[in-house]
Amino acid sequence: AQSVTQPDIHITVSEGASLELRCNYSYGATPYLFWYVQSPGQGLQLLLKYFSGDTLVQGIKGFEAEFKRSQSSFNLRKPSVHWSDAAEYFCAVGAGNSGNTPLVFGKGTRLSVIA
Amino acid sequence: GAGVSQTPSNKVTEKGKYVELRCDPISGHTALYWYRQSLGQGPEFLIYFQGTGAADDSGLPNDRFFAVRPEGSVSTLKIQRTERGDSAVYLCASKPTGSGANVLTFGAGSRLTVL
């Protein structure tokens, strides 16, 4: 069974600073990997996904993530954070051999942005 | 519709009461998922439907929880004899037909509070 660990519960960064949110997954085969963002009172919005191919994937809002199989990681990065990026971020893993297998989510990392 | 619609957005009920939560997926999406998100946690899988049938209900916590999708579109999550521990945001998501991977689109959720 898949599992996801997001080691950081809460991160605070200054506006304009770079950001990296960590995600480690456990899955015995090739995973599908996702990052979602959730603003207060909102549903989950897909930021980016990795299925195969290039291990560096680009997403919306200037985010990117890099799949590192050797480290079982899929860390999310952004070079310059904006105040509007303050939200909860969730990493998720799906079984790569089945399109319908439910995603398993991490517990999330709450991002605060200060001036 | 344009997105996944969930009603009600907020529901307050008393312990022991019966509750129904409705999900209207994106038109044409055959796969529909229910997740539960407790405070400070990531979404936890409950059940998913492929068409009218429940393909995987392994996440339902006990027999007080039940879900239906009689015509393969709208789904209703039903909770009997609610308990305070059922308080959470219940998220619904749907997936495009024929998609080879689980790119889920989420609704805004139904927040359930059991007093």
PDB file of C-alpha atoms in Angstrom:
ATOM      1  CA  ALA A   1       0.000   0.000   0.000  1.00  0.00           C
ATOM      2  CA  GLN A   2       1.104   3.514  -0.684  1.00  0.00           C
ATOM      3  CA  SER A   3       1.935   6.104   1.976  1.00  0.00           C
ATOM      4  CA  VAL A   4       3.109   9.708   2.020  1.00  0.00           C
ATOM      5  CA  THR A   5       5.107  11.627   4.588  1.00  0.00           C
ATOM      6  CA  GLN A   6       5.271  15.386   4.708  1.00  0.00           C
ATOM      7  CA  PRO A   7       7.812  16.045   7.464  1.00  0.00           C
ATOM      8  CA  ASP A   8       7.045  19.728   7.932  1.00  0.00           C
ATOM      9  CA  ILE A   9       3.720  20.595   9.546  1.00  0.00           C
ATOM     10  CA  HIS A  10       4.178  24.359   9.252  1.00  0.00           C
ATOM     11  CA  ILE A  11       6.660  26.524   7.343  1.00  0.00           C
ATOM     12  CA  THR A  12       6.997  30.297   7.396  1.00  0.00           C
ATOM     13  CA  VAL A  13       8.838  32.142   4.647  1.00  0.00           C
ATOM     14  CA  SER A  14       9.302  35.774   3.743  1.00  0.00           C
ATOM     15  CA  GLU A  15       7.659  37.114   0.631  1.00  0.00           C
ATOM     16  CA  GLY A  16      10.102  36.880  -2.251  1.00  0.00           C
ATOM     17  CA  ALA A  17      12.113  34.097  -0.648  1.00  0.00           C
ATOM     18  CA  SER A  18      12.460  30.640  -2.154  1.00  0.00           C
ATOM     19  CA  LEU A  19      10.416  27.703  -0.961  1.00  0.00           C
ATOM     20  CA  GLU A  20      10.843  23.953  -0.775  1.00  0.00           C
ATOM     21  CA  LEU A  21       8.196  21.649   0.683  1.00  0.00           C
ATOM     22  CA  ARG A  22       9.264  18.101   1.316  1.00  0.00           C
ATOM     23  CA  CYS A  23       7.405  14.946   0.381  1.00  0.00           C
ATOM     24  CA  ASN A  24       8.508  11.340   0.751  1.00  0.00           C
ATOM     25  CA  TYR A  25       6.432   8.470  -0.506  1.00  0.00           C
ATOM     26  CA  SER A  26       6.369   4.733  -0.089  1.00  0.00           C
ATOM     27  CA  TYR A  27       5.285   2.558  -2.973  1.00  0.00           C
ATOM     28  CA  GLY A  28       6.776  -0.586  -4.415  1.00  0.00           C
ATOM     29  CA  ALA A  29       6.443   0.297  -8.066  1.00  0.00           C
ATOM     30  CA  THR A  30       6.354   3.384 -10.242  1.00  0.00           C
ATOM     31  CA  PRO A  31       4.061   5.898  -8.573  1.00  0.00           C
ATOM     32  CA  TYR A  32       1.897   8.685  -9.822  1.00  0.00           C
ATOM     33  CA  LEU A  33       2.703  11.772  -7.713  1.00  0.00           C
ATOM     34  CA  PHE A  34       0.742  14.939  -7.159  1.00  0.00           C
ATOM     35  CA  TRP A  35       0.816  18.212  -5.298  1.00  0.00           C
ATOM     36  CA  TYR A  36      -2.448  19.892  -4.352  1.00  0.00           C
ATOM     37  CA  VAL A  37      -3.027  23.254  -2.666  1.00  0.00           C
ATOM     38  CA  GLN A  38      -5.928  24.105  -0.388  1.00  0.00           C
ATOM     39  CA  SER A  39      -6.820  27.642   0.594  1.00  0.00           C
ATOM     40  CA  PRO A  40      -9.071  28.199   3.625  1.00  0.00           C
ATOM     41  CA  GLY A  41     -12.623  27.085   2.898  1.00  0.00           C
ATOM     42  CA  GLN A  42     -11.687  25.878  -0.566  1.00  0.00           C
ATOM     43  CA  GLY A  43     -11.364  22.521  -2.207  1.00  0.00           C
ATOM     44  CA  LEU A  44      -8.104  20.993  -3.337  1.00  0.00           C
ATOM     45  CA  GLN A  45      -6.552  22.457  -6.452  1.00  0.00           C
ATOM     46  CA  LEU A  46      -4.035  20.482  -8.493  1.00  0.00           C
ATOM     47  CA  LEU A  47      -0.664  22.242  -8.745  1.00  0.00           C
ATOM     48  CA  LEU A  48       1.237  19.625 -10.726  1.00  0.00           C
ATOM     49  CA  LYS A  49       1.611  15.920 -11.350  1.00  0.00           C
ATOM     50  CA  TYR A  50       4.245  13.376 -12.294  1.00  0.00           C
ATOM     51  CA  PHE A  51       3.414  10.260 -14.281  1.00  0.00           C
ATOM     52  CA  SER A  52       6.582   9.416 -16.190  1.00  0.00           C
ATOM     53  CA  GLY A  53       9.346  10.935 -18.274  1.00  0.00           C
ATOM     54  CA  ASP A  54      11.107  14.124 -17.260  1.00  0.00           C
ATOM     55  CA  THR A  55      11.607  14.059 -13.507  1.00  0.00           C
ATOM     56  CA  LEU A  56      11.293  17.844 -13.202  1.00  0.00           C
ATOM     57  CA  VAL A  57       7.686  18.873 -13.680  1.00  0.00           C
ATOM     58  CA  GLN A  58       6.278  22.350 -13.987  1.00  0.00           C
ATOM     59  CA  GLY A  59       2.953  23.348 -12.548  1.00  0.00           C
ATOM     60  CA  ILE A  60       0.689  26.303 -12.158  1.00  0.00           C
ATOM     61  CA  LYS A  61       1.474  29.470 -10.209  1.00  0.00           C
ATOM     62  CA  GLY A  62       5.212  29.117 -10.811  1.00  0.00           C
ATOM     63  CA  PHE A  63       5.619  25.867  -8.849  1.00  0.00           C
ATOM     64  CA  GLU A  64       7.784  22.941  -9.854  1.00  0.00           C
ATOM     65  CA  ALA A  65       8.600  19.564  -8.343  1.00  0.00           C
ATOM     66  CA  GLU A  66      11.330  17.022  -8.863  1.00  0.00           C
ATOM     67  CA  PHE A  67      10.847  13.278  -8.689  1.00  0.00           C
ATOM     68  CA  LYS A  68      13.865  11.494  -7.203  1.00  0.00           C
ATOM     69  CA  ARG A  69      13.344   7.759  -7.278  1.00  0.00           C
ATOM     70  CA  SER A  70      16.514   7.017  -5.307  1.00  0.00           C
ATOM     71  CA  GLN A  71      15.259   9.172  -2.435  1.00  0.00           C
ATOM     72  CA  SER A  72      11.549   8.345  -2.811  1.00  0.00           C
ATOM     73  CA  SER A  73      10.929  12.061  -2.817  1.00  0.00           C
ATOM     74  CA  PHE A  74       8.829  14.557  -4.738  1.00  0.00           C
ATOM     75  CA  ASN A  75       9.671  17.957  -3.269  1.00  0.00           C
ATOM     76  CA  LEU A  76       7.791  21.071  -4.293  1.00  0.00           C
ATOM     77  CA  ARG A  77       9.694  24.273  -5.032  1.00  0.00           C
ATOM     78  CA  LYS A  78       9.076  27.863  -5.934  1.00  0.00           C
ATOM     79  CA  PRO A  79      11.862  30.404  -6.508  1.00  0.00           C
ATOM     80  CA  SER A  80       9.999  33.438  -5.166  1.00  0.00           C
ATOM     81  CA  VAL A  81       6.989  33.154  -2.872  1.00  0.00           C
ATOM     82  CA  HIS A  82       4.060  35.559  -3.049  1.00  0.00           C
ATOM     83  CA  TRP A  83       1.759  36.391  -0.145  1.00  0.00           C
ATOM     84  CA  SER A  84      -1.092  34.696  -2.018  1.00  0.00           C
ATOM     85  CA  ASP A  85       0.765  31.371  -1.791  1.00  0.00           C
ATOM     86  CA  ALA A  86      -0.136  31.094   1.898  1.00  0.00           C
ATOM     87  CA  ALA A  87      -2.213  27.906   2.073  1.00  0.00           C
ATOM     88  CA  GLU A  88      -2.090  24.209   2.940  1.00  0.00           C
ATOM     89  CA  TYR A  89      -0.134  21.983   0.573  1.00  0.00           C
ATOM     90  CA  PHE A  90      -0.726  18.278   0.159  1.00  0.00           C
ATOM     91  CA  CYS A  91       1.410  15.682  -1.547  1.00  0.00           C
ATOM     92  CA  ALA A  92      -0.357  12.576  -2.833  1.00  0.00           C
ATOM     93  CA  VAL A  93       0.636   9.264  -4.377  1.00  0.00           C
ATOM     94  CA  GLY A  94      -1.309   6.950  -6.636  1.00  0.00           C
ATOM     95  CA  ALA A  95      -0.576   3.475  -7.931  1.00  0.00           C
ATOM     96  CA  GLY A  96       1.147   3.815 -11.256  1.00  0.00           C
ATOM     97  CA  ASN A  97      -0.373   0.672 -12.690  1.00  0.00           C
ATOM     98  CA  SER A  98      -3.986   1.565 -12.033  1.00  0.00           C
ATOM     99  CA  GLY A  99      -5.678   4.753 -13.071  1.00  0.00           C
ATOM    100  CA  ASN A 100      -8.529   4.408 -10.597  1.00  0.00           C
ATOM    101  CA  THR A 101      -6.756   3.456  -7.405  1.00  0.00           C
ATOM    102  CA  PRO A 102      -7.575   6.111  -4.800  1.00  0.00           C
ATOM    103  CA  LEU A 103      -4.880   8.636  -4.057  1.00  0.00           C
ATOM    104  CA  VAL A 104      -3.202   8.552  -0.677  1.00  0.00           C
ATOM    105  CA  PHE A 105      -2.480  11.979   0.791  1.00  0.00           C
ATOM    106  CA  GLY A 106       0.062  13.250   3.259  1.00  0.00           C
ATOM    107  CA  LYS A 107      -1.014  15.222   6.317  1.00  0.00           C
ATOM    108  CA  GLY A 108      -0.110  18.486   4.650  1.00  0.00           C
ATOM    109  CA  THR A 109       2.243  21.405   5.193  1.00  0.00           C
ATOM    110  CA  ARG A 110       0.824  24.772   6.142  1.00  0.00           C
ATOM    111  CA  LEU A 111       2.666  27.648   4.489  1.00  0.00           C
ATOM    112  CA  SER A 112       2.654  31.089   6.055  1.00  0.00           C
ATOM    113  CA  VAL A 113       4.111  34.060   4.183  1.00  0.00           C
ATOM    114  CA  ILE A 114       5.357  37.130   6.026  1.00  0.00           C
ATOM    115  CA  ALA A 115       6.234  40.529   4.661  1.00  0.00           C
TER     116      ALA A 115
ATOM    117  CA  GLY B   1     -21.490  21.297 -14.655  1.00  0.00           C
ATOM    118  CA  ALA B   2     -18.313  23.314 -14.701  1.00  0.00           C
ATOM    119  CA  GLY B   3     -16.954  21.776 -11.533  1.00  0.00           C
ATOM    120  CA  VAL B   4     -17.710  19.322  -8.751  1.00  0.00           C
ATOM    121  CA  SER B   5     -20.583  20.631  -6.675  1.00  0.00           C
ATOM    122  CA  GLN B   6     -21.187  19.600  -3.075  1.00  0.00           C
ATOM    123  CA  THR B   7     -24.182  20.376  -0.899  1.00  0.00           C
ATOM    124  CA  PRO B   8     -24.654  21.450   1.773  1.00  0.00           C
ATOM    125  CA  SER B   9     -21.489  23.455   2.253  1.00  0.00           C
ATOM    126  CA  ASN B  10     -22.080  23.398   5.991  1.00  0.00           C
ATOM    127  CA  LYS B  11     -24.161  21.054   8.112  1.00  0.00           C
ATOM    128  CA  VAL B  12     -24.607  21.196  11.870  1.00  0.00           C
ATOM    129  CA  THR B  13     -26.404  18.304  13.483  1.00  0.00           C
ATOM    130  CA  GLU B  14     -26.885  16.688  16.831  1.00  0.00           C
ATOM    131  CA  LYS B  15     -25.327  13.463  17.963  1.00  0.00           C
ATOM    132  CA  GLY B  16     -27.429  10.500  16.902  1.00  0.00           C
ATOM    133  CA  LYS B  17     -29.042  12.190  13.886  1.00  0.00           C
ATOM    134  CA  TYR B  18     -28.952  11.040  10.267  1.00  0.00           C
ATOM    135  CA  VAL B  19     -27.119  13.098   7.649  1.00  0.00           C
ATOM    136  CA  GLU B  20     -26.925  13.067   3.852  1.00  0.00           C
ATOM    137  CA  LEU B  21     -24.223  14.822   1.865  1.00  0.00           C
ATOM    138  CA  ARG B  22     -24.586  15.246  -1.878  1.00  0.00           C
ATOM    139  CA  CYS B  23     -22.003  15.351  -4.645  1.00  0.00           C
ATOM    140  CA  ASP B  24     -22.651  16.363  -8.247  1.00  0.00           C
ATOM    141  CA  PRO B  25     -19.560  15.478 -10.313  1.00  0.00           C
ATOM    142  CA  ILE B  26     -18.332  16.977 -13.545  1.00  0.00           C
ATOM    143  CA  SER B  27     -20.552  15.862 -16.380  1.00  0.00           C
ATOM    144  CA  GLY B  28     -19.286  12.688 -18.009  1.00  0.00           C
ATOM    145  CA  HIS B  29     -16.892  11.719 -15.230  1.00  0.00           C
ATOM    146  CA  THR B  30     -17.500   8.056 -14.508  1.00  0.00           C
ATOM    147  CA  ALA B  31     -15.286   7.737 -11.441  1.00  0.00           C
ATOM    148  CA  LEU B  32     -16.349   9.476  -8.234  1.00  0.00           C
ATOM    149  CA  TYR B  33     -14.492   9.511  -4.913  1.00  0.00           C
ATOM    150  CA  TRP B  34     -15.362  10.470  -1.343  1.00  0.00           C
ATOM    151  CA  TYR B  35     -12.698  11.575   1.097  1.00  0.00           C
ATOM    152  CA  ARG B  36     -12.881  12.787   4.693  1.00  0.00           C
ATOM    153  CA  GLN B  37     -10.605  15.513   6.014  1.00  0.00           C
ATOM    154  CA  SER B  38     -10.391  15.968   9.764  1.00  0.00           C
ATOM    155  CA  LEU B  39      -8.943  19.110  11.295  1.00  0.00           C
ATOM    156  CA  GLY B  40      -5.218  19.326  10.690  1.00  0.00           C
ATOM    157  CA  GLN B  41      -5.120  16.171   8.591  1.00  0.00           C
ATOM    158  CA  GLY B  42      -4.887  15.266   4.952  1.00  0.00           C
ATOM    159  CA  PRO B  43      -7.831  13.818   3.055  1.00  0.00           C
ATOM    160  CA  GLU B  44      -8.541  10.171   3.884  1.00  0.00           C
ATOM    161  CA  PHE B  45     -10.160   7.916   1.319  1.00  0.00           C
ATOM    162  CA  LEU B  46     -13.643   6.590   2.058  1.00  0.00           C
ATOM    163  CA  ILE B  47     -15.145   5.072  -1.094  1.00  0.00           C
ATOM    164  CA  TYR B  48     -15.059   5.312  -4.851  1.00  0.00           C
ATOM    165  CA  PHE B  49     -17.542   4.542  -7.577  1.00  0.00           C
ATOM    166  CA  GLN B  50     -16.982   3.471 -11.145  1.00  0.00           C
ATOM    167  CA  GLY B  51     -20.329   4.193 -12.735  1.00  0.00           C
ATOM    168  CA  THR B  52     -23.124   3.093 -10.415  1.00  0.00           C
ATOM    169  CA  GLY B  53     -21.176   0.521  -8.443  1.00  0.00           C
ATOM    170  CA  ALA B  54     -18.875   0.966  -5.500  1.00  0.00           C
ATOM    171  CA  ALA B  55     -15.503  -0.248  -6.763  1.00  0.00           C
ATOM    172  CA  ASP B  56     -13.724   0.173  -3.438  1.00  0.00           C
ATOM    173  CA  ASP B  57     -15.368   0.948  -0.095  1.00  0.00           C
ATOM    174  CA  SER B  58     -12.454  -0.094   2.072  1.00  0.00           C
ATOM    175  CA  GLY B  59     -12.119   3.362   3.604  1.00  0.00           C
ATOM    176  CA  LEU B  60     -15.578   3.540   5.150  1.00  0.00           C
ATOM    177  CA  PRO B  61     -14.913   3.579   8.901  1.00  0.00           C
ATOM    178  CA  ASN B  62     -17.919   1.486   9.974  1.00  0.00           C
ATOM    179  CA  ASP B  63     -21.408   0.437   8.952  1.00  0.00           C
ATOM    180  CA  ARG B  64     -22.908   3.802   9.913  1.00  0.00           C
ATOM    181  CA  PHE B  65     -21.439   5.151   6.684  1.00  0.00           C
ATOM    182  CA  PHE B  66     -22.980   4.334   3.317  1.00  0.00           C
ATOM    183  CA  ALA B  67     -22.867   5.880  -0.147  1.00  0.00           C
ATOM    184  CA  VAL B  68     -24.894   5.463  -3.300  1.00  0.00           C
ATOM    185  CA  ARG B  69     -24.719   6.573  -6.899  1.00  0.00           C
ATOM    186  CA  PRO B  70     -27.886   5.116  -8.431  1.00  0.00           C
ATOM    187  CA  GLU B  71     -27.686   6.668 -11.890  1.00  0.00           C
ATOM    188  CA  GLY B  72     -23.936   6.965 -12.244  1.00  0.00           C
ATOM    189  CA  SER B  73     -23.780  10.711 -11.756  1.00  0.00           C
ATOM    190  CA  VAL B  74     -24.873  12.293  -8.454  1.00  0.00           C
ATOM    191  CA  SER B  75     -23.710  10.516  -5.302  1.00  0.00           C
ATOM    192  CA  THR B  76     -24.987  10.732  -1.751  1.00  0.00           C
ATOM    193  CA  LEU B  77     -22.945   9.930   1.328  1.00  0.00           C
ATOM    194  CA  LYS B  78     -25.171   8.848   4.187  1.00  0.00           C
ATOM    195  CA  ILE B  79     -24.187   8.807   7.840  1.00  0.00           C
ATOM    196  CA  GLN B  80     -26.439   7.188  10.416  1.00  0.00           C
ATOM    197  CA  ARG B  81     -26.418   7.808  14.171  1.00  0.00           C
ATOM    198  CA  THR B  82     -23.818  10.544  13.852  1.00  0.00           C
ATOM    199  CA  GLU B  83     -21.102  10.837  16.478  1.00  0.00           C
ATOM    200  CA  ARG B  84     -18.965  13.814  17.449  1.00  0.00           C
ATOM    201  CA  GLY B  85     -15.983  12.082  15.877  1.00  0.00           C
ATOM    202  CA  ASP B  86     -17.703  12.259  12.491  1.00  0.00           C
ATOM    203  CA  SER B  87     -17.146  16.025  12.448  1.00  0.00           C
ATOM    204  CA  ALA B  88     -14.950  16.757   9.437  1.00  0.00           C
ATOM    205  CA  VAL B  89     -14.972  18.147   5.927  1.00  0.00           C
ATOM    206  CA  TYR B  90     -16.247  15.579   3.459  1.00  0.00           C
ATOM    207  CA  LEU B  91     -14.674  16.006   0.028  1.00  0.00           C
ATOM    208  CA  CYS B  92     -15.932  14.637  -3.248  1.00  0.00           C
ATOM    209  CA  ALA B  93     -13.820  14.292  -6.392  1.00  0.00           C
ATOM    210  CA  SER B  94     -14.374  12.997  -9.901  1.00  0.00           C
ATOM    211  CA  LYS B  95     -12.129  11.788 -12.680  1.00  0.00           C
ATOM    212  CA  PRO B  96     -12.282  12.099 -16.443  1.00  0.00           C
ATOM    213  CA  THR B  97     -13.516   9.156 -18.442  1.00  0.00           C
ATOM    214  CA  GLY B  98     -10.702   7.155 -19.951  1.00  0.00           C
ATOM    215  CA  SER B  99      -7.982   8.979 -18.115  1.00  0.00           C
ATOM    216  CA  GLY B 100      -5.006   6.719 -17.586  1.00  0.00           C
ATOM    217  CA  ALA B 101      -4.222   8.231 -14.249  1.00  0.00           C
ATOM    218  CA  ASN B 102      -5.997   9.569 -11.270  1.00  0.00           C
ATOM    219  CA  VAL B 103      -6.196  13.283 -11.977  1.00  0.00           C
ATOM    220  CA  LEU B 104      -8.961  14.146  -9.564  1.00  0.00           C
ATOM    221  CA  THR B 105     -10.980  17.330  -9.537  1.00  0.00           C
ATOM    222  CA  PHE B 106     -12.269  18.130  -6.063  1.00  0.00           C
ATOM    223  CA  GLY B 107     -15.329  19.953  -4.855  1.00  0.00           C
ATOM    224  CA  ALA B 108     -15.191  22.573  -2.099  1.00  0.00           C
ATOM    225  CA  GLY B 109     -16.409  20.061   0.467  1.00  0.00           C
ATOM    226  CA  SER B 110     -19.225  19.715   2.971  1.00  0.00           C
ATOM    227  CA  ARG B 111     -18.269  20.689   6.505  1.00  0.00           C
ATOM    228  CA  LEU B 112     -20.110  18.497   9.011  1.00  0.00           C
ATOM    229  CA  THR B 113     -20.275  19.467  12.668  1.00  0.00           C
ATOM    230  CA  VAL B 114     -21.827  17.032  15.120  1.00  0.00           C
ATOM    231  CA  LEU B 115     -22.739  18.615  18.457  1.00  0.00           C
TER     232      LEU B 115
END
